[in-house]
Amino acid sequence: MSNQVLIVDKNTMKKMQAYYEPSSTGKIPPGGVFAAKTSGCSITGYKSGKVLFQGRDASNEAGKWGSVNNVSPKAKSTTSVKKKTSLPSNFANLSVIGSDEVGTGDFFGPITVCAAYVRQEDMDILKHAGVKDSKALTDEKIIEIAREIIPFVPYSLLVLHNEKYNKMQQTGMTQGKMKALLHNKALENVLNKISPEKPDAILIDQFAEENVYYRHLTGQKTIVKENVYFQTKAEGLHLSVAAASIIARYAFLKEMDKLSELAQLTIPKGAGAIVDQAAAKVIKKHGESMLWQLAKIHFANSEKAKRLARK
Ligand code: MN
């Protein structure tokens, strides 16, 4: 659990409020402007100009907006607690389709979303292969496990490449909406794959409130809604989400390798200072336009990299 705090101007605060609107918790604390929760981070903006990021993705999330400072621990008490809708009993042992995404907080690289179906009878073999919360696994281990489970786990993997991502983002689409569309599509694909079999339930690693998620899907031909549950930290609640997360992470790593080859330098993960420096190198080597193919250009890293490249 890490905390980050940014002090931003009014303009940035407005931008942030709009950006996080799809993930809004609707529970704004006293003195607050907005409160949002993504899958890995709670974000709270205050009238004072302070923005607090809390959770495992705090550094990445804060890195999208500026340079970060550590926050005093007492600020913790300002987070709003989200209510949990309860899962069916014995959930971990049901046959479930789980979905998760990777890459949303990384400046470089695509967003990868995976939905995977894990039947009760496949759980032992998955556990044996080492499937667990992917955050506790090294990249090497992720690759090894993914290769082992991919042949027999029914799954759908979607990769939103940077060019398409940037186009969608520039039309005004939020990351929350992109994620909702991708999760919904991946779930639909897996349901089709396993048909006529049906899962006992579907579990989405939560990145938005349920009503916001479905609002994003308005107008879609197929909206997967039956037996769908949303939980944060869902990787720990069912092996299907853990498996989906591992496959999504594996795909992300492979894509990053391709981008490194394209840029002829090692492309780092995250959104911190190392990323700014790598992006500056890309600009110097290939020009600014290259970022369009490699990165989520609306992140604050773009401007920082341009400044670095001019030095
Ligand atoms: Mn997630």
PDB file of C-alpha atoms in Angstrom, residues 3 120 195 297:
ATOM      1  CA  ASN A   3       0.326   6.801  -0.945  1.00  0.00           C
ATOM      2  CA  GLN A 120     -14.014 -26.437 -10.758  1.00  0.00           C
ATOM      3  CA  SER A 195     -21.339 -22.529 -25.260  1.00  0.00           C
ATOM      4  CA  ILE A 297       0.223  10.075 -25.355  1.00  0.00           C
TER       5      ILE A 297
END
